[in-house]
mmCIF file of C-alpha atoms in Angstrom:
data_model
loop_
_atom_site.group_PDB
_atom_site.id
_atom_site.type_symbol
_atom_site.label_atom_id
_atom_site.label_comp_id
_atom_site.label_asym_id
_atom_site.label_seq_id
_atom_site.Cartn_x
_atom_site.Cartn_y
_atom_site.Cartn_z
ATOM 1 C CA UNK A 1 0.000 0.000 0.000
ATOM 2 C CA UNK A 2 1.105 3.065 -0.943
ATOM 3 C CA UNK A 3 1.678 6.390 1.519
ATOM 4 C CA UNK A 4 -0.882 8.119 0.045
ATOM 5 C CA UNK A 5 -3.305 5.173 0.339
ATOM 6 C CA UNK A 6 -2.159 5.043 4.122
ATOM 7 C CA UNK A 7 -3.520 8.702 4.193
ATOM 8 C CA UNK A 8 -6.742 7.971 2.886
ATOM 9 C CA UNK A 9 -7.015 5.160 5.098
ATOM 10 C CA UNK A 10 -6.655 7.337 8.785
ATOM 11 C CA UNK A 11 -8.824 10.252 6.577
ATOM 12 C CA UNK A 12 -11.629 7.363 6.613
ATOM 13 C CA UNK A 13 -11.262 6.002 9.463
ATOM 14 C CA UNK A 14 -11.776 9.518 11.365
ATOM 15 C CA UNK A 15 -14.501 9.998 9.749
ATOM 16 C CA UNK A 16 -13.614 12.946 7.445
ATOM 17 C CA UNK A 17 -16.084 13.311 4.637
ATOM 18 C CA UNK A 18 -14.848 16.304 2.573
ATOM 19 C CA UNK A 19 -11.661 17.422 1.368
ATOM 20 C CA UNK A 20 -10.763 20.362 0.338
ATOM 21 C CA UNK A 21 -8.097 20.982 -1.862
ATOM 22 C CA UNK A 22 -5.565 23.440 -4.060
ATOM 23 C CA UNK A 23 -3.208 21.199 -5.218
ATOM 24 C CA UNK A 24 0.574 21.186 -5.945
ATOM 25 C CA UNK A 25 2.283 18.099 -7.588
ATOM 26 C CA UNK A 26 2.735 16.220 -4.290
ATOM 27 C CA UNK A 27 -1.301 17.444 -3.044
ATOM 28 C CA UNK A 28 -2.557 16.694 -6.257
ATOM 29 C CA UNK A 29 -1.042 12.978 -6.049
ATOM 30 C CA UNK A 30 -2.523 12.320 -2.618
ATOM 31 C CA UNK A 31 -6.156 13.867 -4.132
ATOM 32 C CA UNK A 32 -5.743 11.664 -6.725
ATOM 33 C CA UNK A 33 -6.160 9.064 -4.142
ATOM 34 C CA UNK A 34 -8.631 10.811 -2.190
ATOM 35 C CA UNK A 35 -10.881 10.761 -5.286
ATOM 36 C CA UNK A 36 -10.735 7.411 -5.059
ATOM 37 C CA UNK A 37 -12.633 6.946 -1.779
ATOM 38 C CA UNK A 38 -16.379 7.067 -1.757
ATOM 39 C CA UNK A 39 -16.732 8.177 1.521
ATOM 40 C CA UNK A 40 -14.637 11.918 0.966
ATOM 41 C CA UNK A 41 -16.429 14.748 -0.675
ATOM 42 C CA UNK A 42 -13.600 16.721 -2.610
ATOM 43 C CA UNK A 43 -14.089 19.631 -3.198
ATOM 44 C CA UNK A 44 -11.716 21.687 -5.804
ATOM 45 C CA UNK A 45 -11.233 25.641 -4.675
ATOM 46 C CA UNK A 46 -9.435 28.209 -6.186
ATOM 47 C CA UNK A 47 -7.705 29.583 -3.435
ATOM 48 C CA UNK A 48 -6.134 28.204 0.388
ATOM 49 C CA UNK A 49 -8.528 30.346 2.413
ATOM 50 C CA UNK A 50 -11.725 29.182 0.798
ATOM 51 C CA UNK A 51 -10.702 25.347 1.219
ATOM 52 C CA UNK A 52 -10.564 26.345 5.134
ATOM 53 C CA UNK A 53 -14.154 28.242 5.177
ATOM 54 C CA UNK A 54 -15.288 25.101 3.279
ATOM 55 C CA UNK A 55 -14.097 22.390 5.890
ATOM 56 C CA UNK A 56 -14.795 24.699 8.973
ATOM 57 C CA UNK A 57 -18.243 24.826 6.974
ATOM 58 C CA UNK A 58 -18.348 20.854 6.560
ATOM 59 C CA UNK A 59 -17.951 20.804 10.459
ATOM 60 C CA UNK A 60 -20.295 23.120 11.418
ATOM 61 C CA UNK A 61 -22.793 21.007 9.378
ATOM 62 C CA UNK A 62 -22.150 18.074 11.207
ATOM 63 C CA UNK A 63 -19.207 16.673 8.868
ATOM 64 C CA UNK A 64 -15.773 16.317 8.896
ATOM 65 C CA UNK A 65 -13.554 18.398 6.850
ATOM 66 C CA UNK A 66 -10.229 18.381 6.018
ATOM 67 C CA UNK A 67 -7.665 20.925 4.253
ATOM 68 C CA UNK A 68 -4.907 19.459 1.455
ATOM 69 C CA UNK A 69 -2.900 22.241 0.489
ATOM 70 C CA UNK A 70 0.607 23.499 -0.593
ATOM 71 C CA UNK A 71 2.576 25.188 2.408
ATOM 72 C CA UNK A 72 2.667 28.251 0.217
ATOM 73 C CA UNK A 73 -1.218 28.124 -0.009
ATOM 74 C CA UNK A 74 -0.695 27.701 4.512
ATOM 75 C CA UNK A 75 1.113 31.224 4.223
ATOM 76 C CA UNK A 76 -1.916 32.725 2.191
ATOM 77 C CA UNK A 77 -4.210 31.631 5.123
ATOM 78 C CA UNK A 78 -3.294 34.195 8.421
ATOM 79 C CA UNK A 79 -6.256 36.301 7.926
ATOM 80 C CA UNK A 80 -8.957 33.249 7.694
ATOM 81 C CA UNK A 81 -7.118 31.457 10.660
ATOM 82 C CA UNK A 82 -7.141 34.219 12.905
ATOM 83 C CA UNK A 83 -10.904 36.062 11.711
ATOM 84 C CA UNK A 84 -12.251 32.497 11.620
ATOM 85 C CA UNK A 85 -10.977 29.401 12.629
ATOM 86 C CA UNK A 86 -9.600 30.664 16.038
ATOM 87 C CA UNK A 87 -12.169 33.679 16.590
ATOM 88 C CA UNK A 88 -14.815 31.292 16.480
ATOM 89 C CA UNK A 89 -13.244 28.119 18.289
ATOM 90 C CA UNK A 90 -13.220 25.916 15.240
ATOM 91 C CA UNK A 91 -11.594 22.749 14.598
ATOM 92 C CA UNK A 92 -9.759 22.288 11.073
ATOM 93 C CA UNK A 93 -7.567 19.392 10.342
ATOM 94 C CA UNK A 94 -4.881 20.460 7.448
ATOM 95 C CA UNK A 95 -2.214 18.080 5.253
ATOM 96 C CA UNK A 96 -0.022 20.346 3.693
ATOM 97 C CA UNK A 97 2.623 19.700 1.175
ATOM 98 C CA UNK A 98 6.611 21.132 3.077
ATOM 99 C CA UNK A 99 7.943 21.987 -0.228
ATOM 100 C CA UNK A 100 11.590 23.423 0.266
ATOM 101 C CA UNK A 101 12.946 21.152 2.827
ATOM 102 C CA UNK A 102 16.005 18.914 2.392
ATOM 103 C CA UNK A 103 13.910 16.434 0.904
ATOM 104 C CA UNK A 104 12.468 18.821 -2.034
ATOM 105 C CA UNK A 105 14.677 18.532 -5.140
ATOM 106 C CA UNK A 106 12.741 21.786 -6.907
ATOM 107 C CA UNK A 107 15.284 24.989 -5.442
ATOM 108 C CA UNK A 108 12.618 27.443 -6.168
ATOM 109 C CA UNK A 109 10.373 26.200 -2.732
ATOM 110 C CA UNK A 110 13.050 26.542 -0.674
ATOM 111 C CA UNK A 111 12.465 30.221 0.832
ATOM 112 C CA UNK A 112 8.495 28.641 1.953
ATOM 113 C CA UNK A 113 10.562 25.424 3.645
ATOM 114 C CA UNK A 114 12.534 27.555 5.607
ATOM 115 C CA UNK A 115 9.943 29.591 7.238
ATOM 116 C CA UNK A 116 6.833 26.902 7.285
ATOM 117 C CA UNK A 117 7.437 25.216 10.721
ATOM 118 C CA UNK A 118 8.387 28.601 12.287
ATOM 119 C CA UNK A 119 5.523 30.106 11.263
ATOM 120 C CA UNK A 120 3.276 27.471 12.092
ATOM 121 C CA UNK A 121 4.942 28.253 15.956
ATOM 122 C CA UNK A 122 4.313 31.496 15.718
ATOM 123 C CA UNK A 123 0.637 31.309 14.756
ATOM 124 C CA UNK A 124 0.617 28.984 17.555
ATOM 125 C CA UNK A 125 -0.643 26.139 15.414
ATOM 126 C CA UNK A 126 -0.147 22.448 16.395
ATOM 127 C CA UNK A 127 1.421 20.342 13.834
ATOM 128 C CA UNK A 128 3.684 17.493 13.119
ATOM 129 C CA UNK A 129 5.717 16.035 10.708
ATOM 130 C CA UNK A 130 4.673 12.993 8.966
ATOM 131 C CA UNK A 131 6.792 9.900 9.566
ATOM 132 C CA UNK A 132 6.531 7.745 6.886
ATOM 133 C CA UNK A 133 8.468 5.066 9.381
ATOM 134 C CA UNK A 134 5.787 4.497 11.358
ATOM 135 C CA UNK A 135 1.956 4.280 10.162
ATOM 136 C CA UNK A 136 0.897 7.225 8.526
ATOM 137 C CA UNK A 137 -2.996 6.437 8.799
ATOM 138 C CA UNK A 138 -3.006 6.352 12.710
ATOM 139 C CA UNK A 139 -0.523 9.915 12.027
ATOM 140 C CA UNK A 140 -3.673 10.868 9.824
ATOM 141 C CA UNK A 141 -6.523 9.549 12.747
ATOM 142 C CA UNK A 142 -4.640 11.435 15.285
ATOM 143 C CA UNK A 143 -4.439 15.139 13.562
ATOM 144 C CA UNK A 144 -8.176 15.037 13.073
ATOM 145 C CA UNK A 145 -9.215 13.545 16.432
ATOM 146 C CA UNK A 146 -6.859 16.276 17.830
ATOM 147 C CA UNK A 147 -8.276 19.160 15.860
ATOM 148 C CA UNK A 148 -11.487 18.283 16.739
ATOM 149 C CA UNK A 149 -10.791 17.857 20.362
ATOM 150 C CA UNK A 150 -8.900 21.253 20.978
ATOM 151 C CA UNK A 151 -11.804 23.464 18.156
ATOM 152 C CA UNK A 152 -8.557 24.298 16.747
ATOM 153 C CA UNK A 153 -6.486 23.887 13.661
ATOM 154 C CA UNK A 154 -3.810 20.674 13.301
ATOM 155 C CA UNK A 155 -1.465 20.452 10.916
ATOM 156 C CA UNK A 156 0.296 17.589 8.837
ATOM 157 C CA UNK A 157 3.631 18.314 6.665
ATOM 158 C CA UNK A 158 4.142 15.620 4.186
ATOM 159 C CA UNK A 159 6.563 15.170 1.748
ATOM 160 C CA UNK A 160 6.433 13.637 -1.729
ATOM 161 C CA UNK A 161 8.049 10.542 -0.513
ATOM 162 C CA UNK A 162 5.626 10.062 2.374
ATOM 163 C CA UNK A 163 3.485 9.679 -0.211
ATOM 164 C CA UNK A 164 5.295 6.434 -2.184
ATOM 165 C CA UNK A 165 5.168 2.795 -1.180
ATOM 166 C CA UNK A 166 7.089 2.044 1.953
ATOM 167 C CA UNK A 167 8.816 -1.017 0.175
ATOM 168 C CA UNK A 168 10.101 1.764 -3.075
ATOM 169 C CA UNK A 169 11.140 4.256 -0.401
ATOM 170 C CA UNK A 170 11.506 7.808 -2.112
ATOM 171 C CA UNK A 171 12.753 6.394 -5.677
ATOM 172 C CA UNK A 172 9.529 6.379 -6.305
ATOM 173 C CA UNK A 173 8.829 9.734 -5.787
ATOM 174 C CA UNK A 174 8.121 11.278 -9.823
ATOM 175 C CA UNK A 175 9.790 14.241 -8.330
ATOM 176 C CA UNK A 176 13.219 12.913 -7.909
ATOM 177 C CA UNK A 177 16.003 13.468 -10.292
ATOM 178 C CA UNK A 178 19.196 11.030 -10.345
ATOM 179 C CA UNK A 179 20.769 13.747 -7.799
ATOM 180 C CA UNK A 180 17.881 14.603 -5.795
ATOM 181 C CA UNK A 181 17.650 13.920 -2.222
ATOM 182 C CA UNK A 182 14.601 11.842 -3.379
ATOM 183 C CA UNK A 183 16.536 9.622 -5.374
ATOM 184 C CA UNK A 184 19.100 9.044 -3.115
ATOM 185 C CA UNK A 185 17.043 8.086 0.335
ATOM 186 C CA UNK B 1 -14.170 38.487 5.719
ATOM 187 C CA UNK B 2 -14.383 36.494 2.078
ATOM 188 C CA UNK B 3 -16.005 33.769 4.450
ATOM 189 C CA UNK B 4 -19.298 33.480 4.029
ATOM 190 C CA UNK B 5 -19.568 31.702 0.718
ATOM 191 C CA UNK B 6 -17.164 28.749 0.657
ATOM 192 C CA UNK B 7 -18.041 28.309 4.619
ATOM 193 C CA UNK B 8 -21.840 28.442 3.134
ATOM 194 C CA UNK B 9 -20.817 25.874 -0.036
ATOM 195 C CA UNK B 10 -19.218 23.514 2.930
ATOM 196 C CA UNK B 11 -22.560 23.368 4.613
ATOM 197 C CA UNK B 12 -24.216 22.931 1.637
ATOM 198 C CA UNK B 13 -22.192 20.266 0.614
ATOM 199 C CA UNK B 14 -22.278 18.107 3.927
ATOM 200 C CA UNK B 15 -26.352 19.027 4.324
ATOM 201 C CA UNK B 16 -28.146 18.198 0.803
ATOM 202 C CA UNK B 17 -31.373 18.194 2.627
ATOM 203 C CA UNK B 18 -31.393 22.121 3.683
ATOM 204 C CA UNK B 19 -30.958 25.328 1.091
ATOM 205 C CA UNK B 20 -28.431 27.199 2.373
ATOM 206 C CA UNK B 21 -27.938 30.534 2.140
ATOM 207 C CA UNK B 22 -25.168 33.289 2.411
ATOM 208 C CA UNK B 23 -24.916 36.706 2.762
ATOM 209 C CA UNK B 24 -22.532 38.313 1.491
ATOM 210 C CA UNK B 25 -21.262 42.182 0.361
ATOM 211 C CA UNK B 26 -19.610 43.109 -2.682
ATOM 212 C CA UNK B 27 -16.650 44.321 -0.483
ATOM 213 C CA UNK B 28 -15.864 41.108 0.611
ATOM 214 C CA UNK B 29 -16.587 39.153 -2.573
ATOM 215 C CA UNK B 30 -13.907 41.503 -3.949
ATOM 216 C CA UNK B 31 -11.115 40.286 -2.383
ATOM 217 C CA UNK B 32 -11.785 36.907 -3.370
ATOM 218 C CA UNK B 33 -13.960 36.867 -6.442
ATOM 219 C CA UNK B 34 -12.351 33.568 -7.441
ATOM 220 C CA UNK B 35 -15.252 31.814 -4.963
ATOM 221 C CA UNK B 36 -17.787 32.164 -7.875
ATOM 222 C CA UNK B 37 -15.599 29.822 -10.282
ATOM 223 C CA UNK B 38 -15.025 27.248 -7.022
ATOM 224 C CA UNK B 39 -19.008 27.054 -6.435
ATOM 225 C CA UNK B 40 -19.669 27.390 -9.881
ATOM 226 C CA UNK B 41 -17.088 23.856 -10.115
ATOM 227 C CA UNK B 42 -18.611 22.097 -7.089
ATOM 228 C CA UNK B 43 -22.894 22.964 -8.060
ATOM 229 C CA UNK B 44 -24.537 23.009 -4.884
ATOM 230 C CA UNK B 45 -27.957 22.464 -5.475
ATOM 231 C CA UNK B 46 -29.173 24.195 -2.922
ATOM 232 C CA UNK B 47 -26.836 27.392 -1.871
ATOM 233 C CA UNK B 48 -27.816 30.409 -2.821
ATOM 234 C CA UNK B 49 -26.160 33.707 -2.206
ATOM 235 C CA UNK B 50 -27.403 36.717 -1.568
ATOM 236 C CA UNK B 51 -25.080 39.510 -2.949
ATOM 237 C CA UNK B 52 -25.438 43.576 -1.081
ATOM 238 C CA UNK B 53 -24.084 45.473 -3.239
ATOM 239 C CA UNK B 54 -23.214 49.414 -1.889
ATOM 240 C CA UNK B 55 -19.685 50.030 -2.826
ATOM 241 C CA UNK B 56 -18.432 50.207 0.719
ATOM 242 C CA UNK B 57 -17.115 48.129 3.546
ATOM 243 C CA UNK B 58 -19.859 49.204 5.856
ATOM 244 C CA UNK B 59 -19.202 46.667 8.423
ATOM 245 C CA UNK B 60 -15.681 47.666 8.808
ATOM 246 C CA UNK B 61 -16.394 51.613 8.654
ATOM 247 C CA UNK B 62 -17.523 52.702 5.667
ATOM 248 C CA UNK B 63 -14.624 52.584 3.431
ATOM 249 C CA UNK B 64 -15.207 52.905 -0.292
ATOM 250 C CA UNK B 65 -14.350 49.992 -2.163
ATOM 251 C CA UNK B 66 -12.157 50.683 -5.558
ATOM 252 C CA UNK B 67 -14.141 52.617 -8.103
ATOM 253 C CA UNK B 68 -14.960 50.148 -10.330
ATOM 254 C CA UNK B 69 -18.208 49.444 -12.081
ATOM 255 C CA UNK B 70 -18.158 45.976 -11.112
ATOM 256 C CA UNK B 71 -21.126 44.214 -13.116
ATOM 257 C CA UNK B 72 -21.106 41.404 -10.843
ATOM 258 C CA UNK B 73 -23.916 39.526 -12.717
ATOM 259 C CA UNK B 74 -21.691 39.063 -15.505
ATOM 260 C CA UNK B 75 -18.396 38.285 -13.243
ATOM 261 C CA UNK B 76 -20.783 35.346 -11.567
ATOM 262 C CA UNK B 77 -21.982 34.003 -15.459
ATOM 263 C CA UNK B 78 -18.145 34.366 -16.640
ATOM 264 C CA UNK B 79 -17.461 32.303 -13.941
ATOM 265 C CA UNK B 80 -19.701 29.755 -14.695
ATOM 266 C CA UNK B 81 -22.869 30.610 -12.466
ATOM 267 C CA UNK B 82 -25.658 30.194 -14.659
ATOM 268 C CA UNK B 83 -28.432 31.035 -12.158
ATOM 269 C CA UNK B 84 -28.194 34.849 -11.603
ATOM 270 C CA UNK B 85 -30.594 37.707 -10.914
ATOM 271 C CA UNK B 86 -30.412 41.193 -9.917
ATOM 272 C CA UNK B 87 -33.168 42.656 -7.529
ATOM 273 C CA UNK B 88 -33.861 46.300 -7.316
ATOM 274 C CA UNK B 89 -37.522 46.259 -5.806
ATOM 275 C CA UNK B 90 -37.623 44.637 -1.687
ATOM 276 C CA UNK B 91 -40.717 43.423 -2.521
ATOM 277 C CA UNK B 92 -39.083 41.363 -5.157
ATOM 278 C CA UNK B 93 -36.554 39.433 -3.327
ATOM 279 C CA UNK B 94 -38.925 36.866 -1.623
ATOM 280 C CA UNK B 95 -40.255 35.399 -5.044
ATOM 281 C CA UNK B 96 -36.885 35.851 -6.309
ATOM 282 C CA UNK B 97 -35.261 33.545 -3.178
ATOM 283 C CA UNK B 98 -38.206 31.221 -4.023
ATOM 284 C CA UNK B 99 -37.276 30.788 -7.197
ATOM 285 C CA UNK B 100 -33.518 30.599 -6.866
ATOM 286 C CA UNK B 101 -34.333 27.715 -4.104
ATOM 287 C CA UNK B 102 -36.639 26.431 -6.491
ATOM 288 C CA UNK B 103 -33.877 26.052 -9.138
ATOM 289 C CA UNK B 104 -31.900 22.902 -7.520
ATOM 290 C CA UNK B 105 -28.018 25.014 -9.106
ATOM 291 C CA UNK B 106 -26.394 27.531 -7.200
ATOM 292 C CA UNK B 107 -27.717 30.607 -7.552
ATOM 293 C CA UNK B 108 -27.001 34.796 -7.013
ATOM 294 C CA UNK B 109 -29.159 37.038 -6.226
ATOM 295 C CA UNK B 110 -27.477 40.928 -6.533
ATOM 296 C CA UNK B 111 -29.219 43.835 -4.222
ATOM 297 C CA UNK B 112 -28.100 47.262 -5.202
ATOM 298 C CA UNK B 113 -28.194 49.031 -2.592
ATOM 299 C CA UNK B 114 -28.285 52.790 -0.772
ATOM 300 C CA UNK B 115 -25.110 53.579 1.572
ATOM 301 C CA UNK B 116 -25.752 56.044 4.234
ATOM 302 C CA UNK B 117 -22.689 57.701 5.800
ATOM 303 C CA UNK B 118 -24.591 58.540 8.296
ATOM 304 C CA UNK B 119 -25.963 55.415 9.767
ATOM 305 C CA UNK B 120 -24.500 53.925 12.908
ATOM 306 C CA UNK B 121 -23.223 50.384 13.014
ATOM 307 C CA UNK B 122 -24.191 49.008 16.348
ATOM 308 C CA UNK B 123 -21.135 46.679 17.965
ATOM 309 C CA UNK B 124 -21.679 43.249 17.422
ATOM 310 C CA UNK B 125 -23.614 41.705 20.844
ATOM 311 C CA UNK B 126 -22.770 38.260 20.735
ATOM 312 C CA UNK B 127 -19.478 36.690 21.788
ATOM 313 C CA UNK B 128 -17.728 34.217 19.191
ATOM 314 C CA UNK B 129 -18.346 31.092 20.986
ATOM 315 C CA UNK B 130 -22.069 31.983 21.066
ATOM 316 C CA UNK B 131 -22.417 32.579 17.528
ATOM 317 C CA UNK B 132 -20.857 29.335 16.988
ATOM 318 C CA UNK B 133 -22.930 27.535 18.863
ATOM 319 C CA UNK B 134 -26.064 28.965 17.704
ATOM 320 C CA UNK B 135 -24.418 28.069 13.863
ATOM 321 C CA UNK B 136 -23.630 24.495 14.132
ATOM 322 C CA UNK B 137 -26.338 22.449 13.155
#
């Protein structure tokens, strides 16, 4: 089973039934999958900050929602995390692609890897970084069970290679060039 | 602000069985007009939006927006919302919300309307976590 089928899986199994997505290469392979499932709802925005307003809306209704997005599309979404999601106590689980870590072979994300995780801190947003070692579905299960338990945001940085089979490691990652840190873990 | 309309499509989405509708100003749509194309993609049948339409940010002051003509009609049809109808008489907007819930697509309905400088907006009453509450359904 792939990574991105393990993600599904603890999406599922929490009980989220819409996703919300703007997707980048690594987002749009995951969505892929969740297209697959017939118990997720996608739902294909234009922008970050309406994919939020859509799962907080999901929520409200009774649902589950959930937010795949880019971390550049995270940075877009201050003004709707602070005017709604934590002005009105609301929980709202996010995956979002950490393009421009060590991990990313495409240079041009690495100014959004370097400040992702420190502004995640100082937005004072819980998140975690997905281990791809250990099971991502219960990783998955756990963000949304935690977002919905604090009415708060959680989010969870994948990379590309989370996203591969466990047995292919990160050469399977269609991202990876012969020198890439993909290629080579 | 910018809000009200995907948070309304989300409901919409997860609830089939009510009609939802939002409420929105032209102020906010315009910072994120690009929520016409994302309902127009996903089809609710049953959210309809409700579009004031004064030219200002009342809520926030009374700022003027930027002093375009906006024909919002057309901006909603160009981005692929068939279902759209402007309202210039009050006594026409309950047969038009009738008729847009009637319609089973997402629909707009656009109120021009008068801004008054002079007009006092009160302070909101409710706390955050009450309005919330009230919300969820």
């Amino acid at each position: 089973m792939t990574g991105a089928a393990r993600i599904v899986a603890g999406l599922e199994s929490a009980g989220v039934t819409l996703a919300a997505s703007v997707p980048d290469t690594w987002i749009g392979r995951l969505m892929a999958e969740v297209r697959r499932s017939p118990r997720i709802r996608t739902v294909d925005v234009a922008r970050e900050e309406e994919a939020v307003a859509v799962a907080c809306g999901a929520n409200l209704a009774g649902g589950r929602g959930a937010v795949l997005i880019q971390n550049a599309g995270l940075l877009n979404c201050g003004g709707i995390l602070g005017g709604l999601v934590a002005l009105y106590r609301l929980p709202c689980f996010f995956i979002v692609s950490l393009r421009g870590d060590a991990r990313d072979p495409i240079y041009y994300h690495e100014p959004k890897g370097k400040v992702t995780e420190a502004t995640l801190r100082a937005w004072g947003l819980t998140y975690a970084l997905a281990d791809k070692a250990g099971d991502l579905a219960v990783q998955v299960q756990t963000g949304v069970e935690a977002a919905a338990a604090s009415r708060a945001p959680y989010v969870l940085l994948i990379s590309g290679g989370d996203l591969a089979s466990m047995r292919d490691g990160y050469r399977t990652c269609r991202c990876a060039r012969p020198s890439s840190p993909c290629a080579t873990r | 602000m910018s809000a009200a309309i995907p948070l309304a499509l989300g409901i919409a989405l997860t609830r089939p069985d009510r009609h939802v509708v939002a409420l929105e100003g032209d102020g906010s749509l315009l910072m994120s007009p690009n929520v016409l194309a994302t309902v127009a993609a996903a089809r609710p049948a049953n959210l309809t939006t409700i579009l004031w339409v004064n030219g200002h940010y009342e809520s926030s002051g009374g700022q003027a927006l930027p002093a375009a003509p906006v024909d919002w009609p057309a901006l909603a049809r160009a981005a692929g919302i068939a279902r759209v109808e402007t309202v210039t008489e009050p006594g026409a907007l309950a047969g038009a919300l009738d008729a847009a819930r009637a319609a089973r697509e997402p629909a707009l309905l656009v109120l021009p309307i008068a801004f008054d400088p002079a007009e006092e907006i009160p302070p909101y009453s409710e706390r955050p976590e009450e309005i919330t509450a009230r919300f969820q359904l």
